CSV table of C-alpha atoms in Angstrom, one decimal:
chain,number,residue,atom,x,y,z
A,1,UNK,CA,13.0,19.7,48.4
A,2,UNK,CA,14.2,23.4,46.3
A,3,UNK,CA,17.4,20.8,45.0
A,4,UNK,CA,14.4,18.5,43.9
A,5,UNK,CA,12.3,21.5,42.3
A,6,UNK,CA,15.1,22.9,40.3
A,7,UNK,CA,16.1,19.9,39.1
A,8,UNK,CA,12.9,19.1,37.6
A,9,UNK,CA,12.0,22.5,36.6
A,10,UNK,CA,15.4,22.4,34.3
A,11,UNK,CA,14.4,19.5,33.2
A,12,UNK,CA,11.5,20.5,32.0
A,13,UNK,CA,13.2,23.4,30.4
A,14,UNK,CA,15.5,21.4,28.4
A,15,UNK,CA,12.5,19.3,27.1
A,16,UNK,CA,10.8,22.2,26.1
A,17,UNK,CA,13.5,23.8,25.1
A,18,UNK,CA,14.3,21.0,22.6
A,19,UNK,CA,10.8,20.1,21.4
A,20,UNK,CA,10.5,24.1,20.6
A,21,UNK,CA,14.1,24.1,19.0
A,22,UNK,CA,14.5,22.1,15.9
A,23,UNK,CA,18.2,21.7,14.6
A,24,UNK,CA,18.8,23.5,12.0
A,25,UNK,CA,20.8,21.3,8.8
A,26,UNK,CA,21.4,21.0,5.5
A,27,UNK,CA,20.6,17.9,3.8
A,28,UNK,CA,23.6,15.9,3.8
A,29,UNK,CA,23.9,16.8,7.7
A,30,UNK,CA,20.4,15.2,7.6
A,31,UNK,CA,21.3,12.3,5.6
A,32,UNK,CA,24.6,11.6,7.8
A,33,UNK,CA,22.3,11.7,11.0
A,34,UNK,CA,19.5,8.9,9.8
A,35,UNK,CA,20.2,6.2,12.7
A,36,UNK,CA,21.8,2.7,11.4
A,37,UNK,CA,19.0,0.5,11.6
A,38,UNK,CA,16.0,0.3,9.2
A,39,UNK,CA,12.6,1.2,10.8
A,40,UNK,CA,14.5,3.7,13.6
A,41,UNK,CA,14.4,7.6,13.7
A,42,UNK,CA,15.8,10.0,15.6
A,43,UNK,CA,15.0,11.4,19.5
A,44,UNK,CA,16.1,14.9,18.0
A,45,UNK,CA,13.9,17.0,15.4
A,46,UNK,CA,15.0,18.5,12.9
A,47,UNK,CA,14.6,21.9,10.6
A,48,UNK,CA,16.0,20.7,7.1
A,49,UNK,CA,16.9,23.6,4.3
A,50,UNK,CA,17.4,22.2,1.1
A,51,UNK,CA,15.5,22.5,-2.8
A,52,UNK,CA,13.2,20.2,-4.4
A,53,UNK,CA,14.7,18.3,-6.4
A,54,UNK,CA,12.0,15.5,-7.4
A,55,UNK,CA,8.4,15.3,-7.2
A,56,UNK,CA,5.0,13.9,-8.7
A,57,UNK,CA,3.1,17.6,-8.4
A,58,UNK,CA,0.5,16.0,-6.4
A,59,UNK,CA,-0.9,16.8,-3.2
A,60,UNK,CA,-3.8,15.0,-1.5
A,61,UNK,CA,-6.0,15.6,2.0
A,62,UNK,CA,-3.9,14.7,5.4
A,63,UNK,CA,-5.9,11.3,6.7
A,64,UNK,CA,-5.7,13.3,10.1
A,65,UNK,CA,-6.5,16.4,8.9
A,66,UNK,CA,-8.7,17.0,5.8
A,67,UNK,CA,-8.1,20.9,5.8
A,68,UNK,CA,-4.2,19.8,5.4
A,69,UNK,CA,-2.7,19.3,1.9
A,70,UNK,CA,0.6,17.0,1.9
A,71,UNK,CA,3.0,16.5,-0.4
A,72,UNK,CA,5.9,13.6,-1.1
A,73,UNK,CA,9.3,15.4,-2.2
A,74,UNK,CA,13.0,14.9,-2.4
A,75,UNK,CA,15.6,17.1,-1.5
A,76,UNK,CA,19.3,18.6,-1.9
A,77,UNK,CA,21.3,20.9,-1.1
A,78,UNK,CA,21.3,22.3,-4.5
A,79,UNK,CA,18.7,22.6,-7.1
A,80,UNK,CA,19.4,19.9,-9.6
A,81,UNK,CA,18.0,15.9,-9.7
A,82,UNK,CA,19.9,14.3,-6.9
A,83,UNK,CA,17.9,13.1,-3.9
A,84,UNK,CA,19.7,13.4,-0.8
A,85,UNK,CA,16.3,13.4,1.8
A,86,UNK,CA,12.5,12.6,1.5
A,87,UNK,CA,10.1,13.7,2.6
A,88,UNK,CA,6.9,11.9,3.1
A,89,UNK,CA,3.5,13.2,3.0
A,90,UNK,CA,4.9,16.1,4.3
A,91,UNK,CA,2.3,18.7,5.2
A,92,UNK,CA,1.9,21.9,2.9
A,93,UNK,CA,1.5,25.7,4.5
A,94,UNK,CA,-1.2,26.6,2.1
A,95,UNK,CA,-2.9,24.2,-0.4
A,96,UNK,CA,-0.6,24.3,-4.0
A,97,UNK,CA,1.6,21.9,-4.7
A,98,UNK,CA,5.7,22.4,-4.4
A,99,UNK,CA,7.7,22.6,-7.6
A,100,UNK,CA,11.0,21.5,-8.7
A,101,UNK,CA,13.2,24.2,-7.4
A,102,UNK,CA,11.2,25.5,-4.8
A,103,UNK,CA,13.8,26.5,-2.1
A,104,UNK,CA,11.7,25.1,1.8
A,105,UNK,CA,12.3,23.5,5.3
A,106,UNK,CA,11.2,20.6,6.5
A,107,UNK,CA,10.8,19.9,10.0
A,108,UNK,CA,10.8,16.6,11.7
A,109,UNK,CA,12.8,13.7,13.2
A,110,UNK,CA,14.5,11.5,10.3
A,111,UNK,CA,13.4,7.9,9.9
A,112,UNK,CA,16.1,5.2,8.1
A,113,UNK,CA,13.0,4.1,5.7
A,114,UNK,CA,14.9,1.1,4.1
A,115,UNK,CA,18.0,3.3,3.8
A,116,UNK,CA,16.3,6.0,2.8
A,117,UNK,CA,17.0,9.2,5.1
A,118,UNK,CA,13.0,10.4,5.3
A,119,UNK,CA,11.0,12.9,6.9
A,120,UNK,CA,7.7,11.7,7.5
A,121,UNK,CA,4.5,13.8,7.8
A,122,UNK,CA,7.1,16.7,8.6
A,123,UNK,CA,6.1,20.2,8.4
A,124,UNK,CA,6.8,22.6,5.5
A,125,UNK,CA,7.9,25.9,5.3
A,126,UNK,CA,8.1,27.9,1.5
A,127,UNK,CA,11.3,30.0,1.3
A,128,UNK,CA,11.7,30.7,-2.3
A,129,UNK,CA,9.1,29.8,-5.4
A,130,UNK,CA,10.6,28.5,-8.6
A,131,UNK,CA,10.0,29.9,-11.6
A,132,UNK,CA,9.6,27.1,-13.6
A,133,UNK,CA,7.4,26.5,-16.7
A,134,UNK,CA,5.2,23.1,-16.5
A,135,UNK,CA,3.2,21.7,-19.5
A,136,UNK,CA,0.1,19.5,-19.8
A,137,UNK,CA,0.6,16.5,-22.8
A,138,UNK,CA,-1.7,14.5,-23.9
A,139,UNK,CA,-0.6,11.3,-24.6
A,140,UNK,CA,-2.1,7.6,-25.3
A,141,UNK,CA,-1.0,4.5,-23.2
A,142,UNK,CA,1.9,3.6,-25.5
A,143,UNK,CA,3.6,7.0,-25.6
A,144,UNK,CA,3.0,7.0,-21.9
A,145,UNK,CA,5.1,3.8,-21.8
A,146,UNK,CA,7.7,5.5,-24.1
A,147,UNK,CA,8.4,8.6,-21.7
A,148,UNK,CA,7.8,6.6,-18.7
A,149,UNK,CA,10.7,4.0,-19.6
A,150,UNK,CA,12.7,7.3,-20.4
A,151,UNK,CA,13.3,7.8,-16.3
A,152,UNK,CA,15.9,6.5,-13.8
A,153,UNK,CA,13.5,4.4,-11.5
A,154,UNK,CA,12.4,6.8,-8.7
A,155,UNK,CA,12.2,9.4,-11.2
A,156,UNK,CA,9.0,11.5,-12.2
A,157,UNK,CA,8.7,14.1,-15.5
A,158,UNK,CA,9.4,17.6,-14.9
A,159,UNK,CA,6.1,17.4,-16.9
A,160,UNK,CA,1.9,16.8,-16.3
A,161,UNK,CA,0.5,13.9,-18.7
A,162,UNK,CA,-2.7,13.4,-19.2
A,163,UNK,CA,-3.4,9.7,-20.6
A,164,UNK,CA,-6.4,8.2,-22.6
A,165,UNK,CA,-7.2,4.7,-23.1
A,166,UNK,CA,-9.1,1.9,-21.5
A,167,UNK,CA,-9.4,0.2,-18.4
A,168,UNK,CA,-7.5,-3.8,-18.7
A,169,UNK,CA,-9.6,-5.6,-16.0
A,170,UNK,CA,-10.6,-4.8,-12.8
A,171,UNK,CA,-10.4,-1.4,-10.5
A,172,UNK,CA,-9.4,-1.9,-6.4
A,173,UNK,CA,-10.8,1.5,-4.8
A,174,UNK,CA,-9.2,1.8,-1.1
A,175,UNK,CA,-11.5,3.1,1.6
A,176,UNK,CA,-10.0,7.1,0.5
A,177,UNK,CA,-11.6,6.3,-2.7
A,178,UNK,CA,-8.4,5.9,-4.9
A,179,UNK,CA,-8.4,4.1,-7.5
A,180,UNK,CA,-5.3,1.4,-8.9
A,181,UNK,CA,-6.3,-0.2,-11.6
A,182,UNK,CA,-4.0,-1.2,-15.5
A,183,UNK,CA,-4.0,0.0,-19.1
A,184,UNK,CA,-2.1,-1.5,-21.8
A,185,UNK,CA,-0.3,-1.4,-24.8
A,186,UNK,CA,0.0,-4.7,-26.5
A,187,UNK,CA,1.7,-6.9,-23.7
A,188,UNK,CA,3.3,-3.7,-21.3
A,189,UNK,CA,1.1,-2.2,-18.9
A,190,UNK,CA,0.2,0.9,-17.6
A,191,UNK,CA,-0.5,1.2,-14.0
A,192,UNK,CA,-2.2,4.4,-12.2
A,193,UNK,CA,-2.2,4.2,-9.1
A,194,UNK,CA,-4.1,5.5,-6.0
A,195,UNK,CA,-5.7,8.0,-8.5
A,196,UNK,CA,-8.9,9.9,-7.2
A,197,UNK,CA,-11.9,10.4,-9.5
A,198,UNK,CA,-15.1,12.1,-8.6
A,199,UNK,CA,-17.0,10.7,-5.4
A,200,UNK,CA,-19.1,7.5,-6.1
A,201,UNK,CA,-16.8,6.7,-9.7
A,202,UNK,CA,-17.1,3.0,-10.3
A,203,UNK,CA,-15.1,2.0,-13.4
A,204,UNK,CA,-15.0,-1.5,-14.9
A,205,UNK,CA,-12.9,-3.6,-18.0
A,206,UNK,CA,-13.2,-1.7,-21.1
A,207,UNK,CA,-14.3,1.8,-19.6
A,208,UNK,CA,-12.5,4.7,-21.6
A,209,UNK,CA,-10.5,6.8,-19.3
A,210,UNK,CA,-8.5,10.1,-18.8
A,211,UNK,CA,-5.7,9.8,-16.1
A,212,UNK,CA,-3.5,13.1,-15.4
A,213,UNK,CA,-0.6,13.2,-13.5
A,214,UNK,CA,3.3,12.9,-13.9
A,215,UNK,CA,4.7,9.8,-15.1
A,216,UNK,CA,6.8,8.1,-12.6
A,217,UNK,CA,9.1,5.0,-13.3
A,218,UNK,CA,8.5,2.4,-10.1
A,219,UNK,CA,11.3,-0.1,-10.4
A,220,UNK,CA,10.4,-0.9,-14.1
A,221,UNK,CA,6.5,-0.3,-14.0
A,222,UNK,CA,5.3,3.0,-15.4
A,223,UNK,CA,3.1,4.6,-13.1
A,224,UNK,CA,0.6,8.1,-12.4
A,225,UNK,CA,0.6,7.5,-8.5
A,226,UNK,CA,-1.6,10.0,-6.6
A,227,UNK,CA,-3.3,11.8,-9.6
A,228,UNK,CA,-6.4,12.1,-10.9
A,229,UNK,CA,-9.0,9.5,-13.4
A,230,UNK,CA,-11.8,10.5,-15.5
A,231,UNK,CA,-14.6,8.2,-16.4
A,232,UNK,CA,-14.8,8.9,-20.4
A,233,UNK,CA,-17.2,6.3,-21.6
A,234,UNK,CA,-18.4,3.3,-20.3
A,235,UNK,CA,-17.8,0.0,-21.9
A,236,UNK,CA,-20.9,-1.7,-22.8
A,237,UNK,CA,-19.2,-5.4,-22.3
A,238,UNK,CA,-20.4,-6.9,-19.5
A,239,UNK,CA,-18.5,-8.7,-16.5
A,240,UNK,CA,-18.7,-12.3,-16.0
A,241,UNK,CA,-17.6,-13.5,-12.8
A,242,UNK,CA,-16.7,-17.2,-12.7
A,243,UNK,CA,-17.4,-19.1,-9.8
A,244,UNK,CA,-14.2,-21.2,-8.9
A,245,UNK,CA,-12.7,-23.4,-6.2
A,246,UNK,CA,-9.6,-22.7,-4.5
A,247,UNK,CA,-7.4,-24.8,-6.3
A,248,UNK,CA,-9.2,-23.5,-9.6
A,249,UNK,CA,-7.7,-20.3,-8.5
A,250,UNK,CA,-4.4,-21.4,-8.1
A,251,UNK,CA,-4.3,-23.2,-11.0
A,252,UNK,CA,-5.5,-20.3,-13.3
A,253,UNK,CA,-2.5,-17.8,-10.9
A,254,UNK,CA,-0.1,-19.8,-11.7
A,255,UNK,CA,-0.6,-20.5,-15.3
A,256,UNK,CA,-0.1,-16.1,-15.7
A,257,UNK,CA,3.3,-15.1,-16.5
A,258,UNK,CA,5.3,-13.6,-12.7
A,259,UNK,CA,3.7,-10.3,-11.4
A,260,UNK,CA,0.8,-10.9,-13.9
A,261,UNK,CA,-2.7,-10.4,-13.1
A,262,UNK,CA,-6.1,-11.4,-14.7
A,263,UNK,CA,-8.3,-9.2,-16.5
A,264,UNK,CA,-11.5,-10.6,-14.9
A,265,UNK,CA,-13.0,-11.2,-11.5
A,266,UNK,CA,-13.2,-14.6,-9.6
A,267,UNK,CA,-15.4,-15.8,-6.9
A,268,UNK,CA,-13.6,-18.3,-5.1
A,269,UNK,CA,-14.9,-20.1,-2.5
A,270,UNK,CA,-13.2,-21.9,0.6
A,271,UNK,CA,-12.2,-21.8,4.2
A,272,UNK,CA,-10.0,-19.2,6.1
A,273,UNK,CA,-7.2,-21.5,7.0
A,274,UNK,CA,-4.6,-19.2,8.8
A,275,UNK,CA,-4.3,-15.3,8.8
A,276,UNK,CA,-1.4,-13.7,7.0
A,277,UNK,CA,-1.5,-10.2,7.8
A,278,UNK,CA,-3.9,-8.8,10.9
A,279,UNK,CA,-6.9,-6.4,10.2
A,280,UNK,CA,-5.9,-3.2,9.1
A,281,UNK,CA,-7.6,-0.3,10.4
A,282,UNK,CA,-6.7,2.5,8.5
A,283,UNK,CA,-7.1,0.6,5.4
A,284,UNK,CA,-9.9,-1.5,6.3
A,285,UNK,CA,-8.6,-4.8,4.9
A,286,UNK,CA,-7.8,-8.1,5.9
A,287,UNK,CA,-5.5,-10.9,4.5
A,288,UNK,CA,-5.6,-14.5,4.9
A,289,UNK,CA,-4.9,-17.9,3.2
A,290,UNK,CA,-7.9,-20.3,1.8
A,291,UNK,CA,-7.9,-23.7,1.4
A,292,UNK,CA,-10.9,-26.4,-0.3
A,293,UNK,CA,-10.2,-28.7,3.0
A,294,UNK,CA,-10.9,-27.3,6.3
A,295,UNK,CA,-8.5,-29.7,8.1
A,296,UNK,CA,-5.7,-28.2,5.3
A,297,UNK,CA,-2.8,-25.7,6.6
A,298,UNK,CA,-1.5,-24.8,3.0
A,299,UNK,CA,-0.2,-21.8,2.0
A,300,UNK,CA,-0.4,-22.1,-1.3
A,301,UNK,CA,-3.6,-19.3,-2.2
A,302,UNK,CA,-3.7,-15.8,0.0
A,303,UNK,CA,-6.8,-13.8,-0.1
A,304,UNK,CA,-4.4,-10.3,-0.2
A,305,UNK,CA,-6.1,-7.2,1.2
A,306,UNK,CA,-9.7,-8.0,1.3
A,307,UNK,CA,-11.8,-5.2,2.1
A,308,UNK,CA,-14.1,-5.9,5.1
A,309,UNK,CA,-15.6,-3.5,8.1
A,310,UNK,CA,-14.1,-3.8,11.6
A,311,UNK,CA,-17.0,-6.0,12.7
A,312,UNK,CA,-16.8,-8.1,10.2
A,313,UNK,CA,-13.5,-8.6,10.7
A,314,UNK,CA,-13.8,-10.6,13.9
A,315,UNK,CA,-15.5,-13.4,11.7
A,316,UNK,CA,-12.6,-13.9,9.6
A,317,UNK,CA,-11.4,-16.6,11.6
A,318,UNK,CA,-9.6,-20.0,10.9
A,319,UNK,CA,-12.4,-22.9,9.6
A,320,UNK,CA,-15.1,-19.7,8.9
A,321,UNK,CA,-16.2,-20.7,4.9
A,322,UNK,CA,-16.2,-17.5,2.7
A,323,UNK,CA,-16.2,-16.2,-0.9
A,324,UNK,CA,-13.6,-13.5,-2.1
A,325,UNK,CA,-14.5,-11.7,-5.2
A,326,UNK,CA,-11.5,-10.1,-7.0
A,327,UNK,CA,-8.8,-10.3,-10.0
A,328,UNK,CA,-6.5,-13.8,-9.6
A,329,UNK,CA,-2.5,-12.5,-9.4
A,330,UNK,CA,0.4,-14.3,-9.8
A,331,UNK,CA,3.1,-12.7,-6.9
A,332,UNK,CA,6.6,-13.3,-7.3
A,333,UNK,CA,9.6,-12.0,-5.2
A,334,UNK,CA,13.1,-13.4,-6.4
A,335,UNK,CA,15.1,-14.7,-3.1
A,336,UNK,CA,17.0,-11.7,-1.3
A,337,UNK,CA,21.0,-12.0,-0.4
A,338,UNK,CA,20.2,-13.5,2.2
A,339,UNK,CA,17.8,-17.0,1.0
A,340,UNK,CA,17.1,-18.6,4.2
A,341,UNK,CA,15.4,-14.8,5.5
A,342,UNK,CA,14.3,-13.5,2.2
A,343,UNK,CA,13.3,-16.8,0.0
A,344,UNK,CA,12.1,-16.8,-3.3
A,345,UNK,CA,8.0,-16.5,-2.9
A,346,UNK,CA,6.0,-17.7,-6.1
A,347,UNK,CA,2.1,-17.5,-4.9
A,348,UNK,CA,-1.2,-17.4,-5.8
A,349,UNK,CA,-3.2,-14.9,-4.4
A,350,UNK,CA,-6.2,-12.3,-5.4
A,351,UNK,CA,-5.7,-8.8,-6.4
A,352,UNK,CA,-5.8,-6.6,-3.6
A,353,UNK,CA,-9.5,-5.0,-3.0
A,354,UNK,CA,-11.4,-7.7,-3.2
A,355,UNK,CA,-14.9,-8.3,-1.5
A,356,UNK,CA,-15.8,-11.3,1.0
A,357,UNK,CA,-19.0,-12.9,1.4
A,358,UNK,CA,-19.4,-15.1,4.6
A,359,UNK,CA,-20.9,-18.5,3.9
A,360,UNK,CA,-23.0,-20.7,6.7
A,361,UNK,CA,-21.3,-23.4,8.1
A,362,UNK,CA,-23.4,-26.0,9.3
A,363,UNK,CA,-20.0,-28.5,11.1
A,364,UNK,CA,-16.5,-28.7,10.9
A,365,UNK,CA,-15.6,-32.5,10.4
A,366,UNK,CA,-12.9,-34.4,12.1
A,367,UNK,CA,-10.9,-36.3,9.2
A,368,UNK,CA,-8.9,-39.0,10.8
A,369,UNK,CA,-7.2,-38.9,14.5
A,370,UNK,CA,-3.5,-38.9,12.9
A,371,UNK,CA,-4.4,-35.1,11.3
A,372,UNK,CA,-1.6,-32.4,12.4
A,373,UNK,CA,-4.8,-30.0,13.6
A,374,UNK,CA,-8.4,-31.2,13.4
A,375,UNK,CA,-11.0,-28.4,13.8
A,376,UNK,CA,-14.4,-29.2,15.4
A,377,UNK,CA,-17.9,-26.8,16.4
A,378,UNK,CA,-18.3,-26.8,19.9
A,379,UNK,CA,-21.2,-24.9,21.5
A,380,UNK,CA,-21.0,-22.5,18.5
A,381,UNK,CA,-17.3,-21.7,18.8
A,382,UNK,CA,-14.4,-23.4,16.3
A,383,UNK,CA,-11.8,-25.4,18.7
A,384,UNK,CA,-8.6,-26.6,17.0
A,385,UNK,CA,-7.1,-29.9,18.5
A,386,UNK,CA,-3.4,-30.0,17.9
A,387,UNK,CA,-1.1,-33.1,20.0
A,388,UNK,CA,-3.8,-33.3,22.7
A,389,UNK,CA,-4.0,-29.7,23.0
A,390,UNK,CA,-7.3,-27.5,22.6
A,391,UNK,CA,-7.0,-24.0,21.1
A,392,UNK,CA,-9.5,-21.2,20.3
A,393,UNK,CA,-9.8,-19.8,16.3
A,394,UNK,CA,-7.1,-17.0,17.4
A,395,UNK,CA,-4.8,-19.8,18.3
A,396,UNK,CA,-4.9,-19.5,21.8
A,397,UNK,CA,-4.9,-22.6,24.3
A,398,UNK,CA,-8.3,-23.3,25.7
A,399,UNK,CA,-8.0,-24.5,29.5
């Protein structure tokens, strides 16, 4: 029984010996210990030592913690550009923002983030300040565009922008009240992204707007990710949202150059046919494809990233007739290395943000008994006969 009892207090020793121990490494000793496989991370934490070496200058509230401030950051070894480790919304000892140069730790296990060695939601430690020097331009969209296209992509300015000019269609707010939304000059666009203005902002097409931030090159599109929007003046043009079928709406996506979006709102009306990605709880959105025929299983229109409360939720269900309201987008992803896992995807689908509106629906009507799926109302309740079978809405088999 004392064998037993040992054992188990060394045991718990060693475990709290290790979670209280970090191992202290440099960044390439960090980088060389990120595990093989994409999505993994390490059993061991870590106490990283390194300099910043690339970051937007923004911090924002921890989603856990409000009276945290965290940061995203790369790191190196030595001061300079190169970016050796990440670190993710990594939370802040005080509440000012880390600097190019600043000499810190990070503490953590390391995730293989699509190759990427990462820290996520680590915790930082402030060895050394640098003393560097960072100015405030003001700039319009197009010279935004100008020093944006400057960068490497993954690359931010050592300097703060502050950019004027006018909102291109429509603004998605998230439920941290962040705002994504386009500007333009002539046919490039401007994108700020997840920006926070002042509680309660609501900006619309054609509202005159201050965004301040550093510029940040995202594969191509110029971005301020994570900074801040001022309202200006509003536009006195008012919206006019057209009331379109789904195959409207695929018609008018498809007809916009790749990646391209619409300026103006849509209220397309249909029924859920299949859901594409599951409620999301932290974000509070939903996404789902739409279809004119109830008995249809296309996939040819998704509803991306609807906004809807938990309860509600739980009605978005396959046959339930709605109406999203948002910007039309055509999404396009060329085919990966691999075609038969990662195809080409050309698809219709709405802007993310959008709002749903749940329609009454009287019956579900059986088209013909050679149908793949027909859908009928049974004591309230949506049943889905497919070869003989009965399932619920969720797609489970009804005994």
């Amino acid at each position: 029984m004392k064998k037993i009892l040992f054992f188990a207090a060394t045991l718990f020793a060693a475990v709290t010996m290790s979670a209280q121990d970090p191992i202290p490494v440099t960044c390439a000793e960090a980088a060389a210990a990120m595990p093989a496989q994409s999505g993994s991370e390490t059993e061991d934490v870590y106490i990283v030592t390194g300099y910043i070496t690339n970051t937007n200058g923004s911090i924002s509230p921890s989603r856990t913690d409000p009276s945290i401030d965290q940061q995203t950051f790369y790191m190196d070894d030595e001061k300079g550009t190169k970016k050796t480790l990440q670190g993710y919304w990594c939370n802040l000892p005080g509440h000012e923002a880390l600097n190019v140069g600043d000499k810190i730790t990070v503490t953590g296990k390391i995730m293989n983030y699509n190759n990427t060695p990462e820290i996520k939601n680590g915790d930082v430690a402030i060895l050394e300040r640098a003393t560097t020097k960072i100015d405030t331009l003001e700039v319009d969209v197009c010279e935004a565009l100008e020093e944006g296209e400057a960068l490497e992509p993954g690359d931010y300015t050592p300097d703060v922008f502050i950019v004027y000019g006018r909102v291109k269609g429509t603004d998605a707010v998230n439920n941290y009240g962040q705002h994504t939304f386009e500007m333009a000059c002539g046919d490039k666009i401007f994108k700020p992204y997840n920006c926070k203005g002042e509680d309660g902002l609501e900006l619309g097409k054609g509202d005159s707007v201050a965004v301040t931030g550093k510029l940040y090159n995202y594969n191509g599109t110029i971005e301020i990710s994570n900074g801040k929007v001022e309202l200006i003046e509003k536009s006195k043009e008012e919206e006019v949202i057209q009331e379109v079928t789904v195959a409207e709406a695929i018609a008018i996506a498809m007809a916009l150059e790749k990646k391209a979006s619409t300026n103006d709102r849509y209220a397309i009306t249909g029924y859920v046919s299949e859901i594409a990605i599951a409620y999301n709880e932290t974000y509070g959105n939903i996404s789902f494809y739409m279809v004119d025929d109830v008995n249809s299983e296309a996939k040819d229109f998704e509803a991306y990233r609807v906004k809807v409360s938990k309860e509600d939720s739980e009605r978005v269900v396959p046959g339930a007739k709605v109406k999203v309201t948002a910007a039309l987008k055509r999404y396009y992803s060329e085919a990966g290395e691999d075609p038969e896992k990662n195809p080409e995807i050309d698809l219709a689908e709405t802007v993310d943000g959008g709002t749903i509106e749940f329609l009454e629906e009287t019956a579900v009507e059986t088209i013909t008994n050679n149908a793949k799926s027909v859908k009928r109302i049974e004591d309230g309740q949506i049943v889905i006969y497919r070869n003989g079978v009965r399932y619920n809405a969720l797609g489970t088999e009804i005994r």
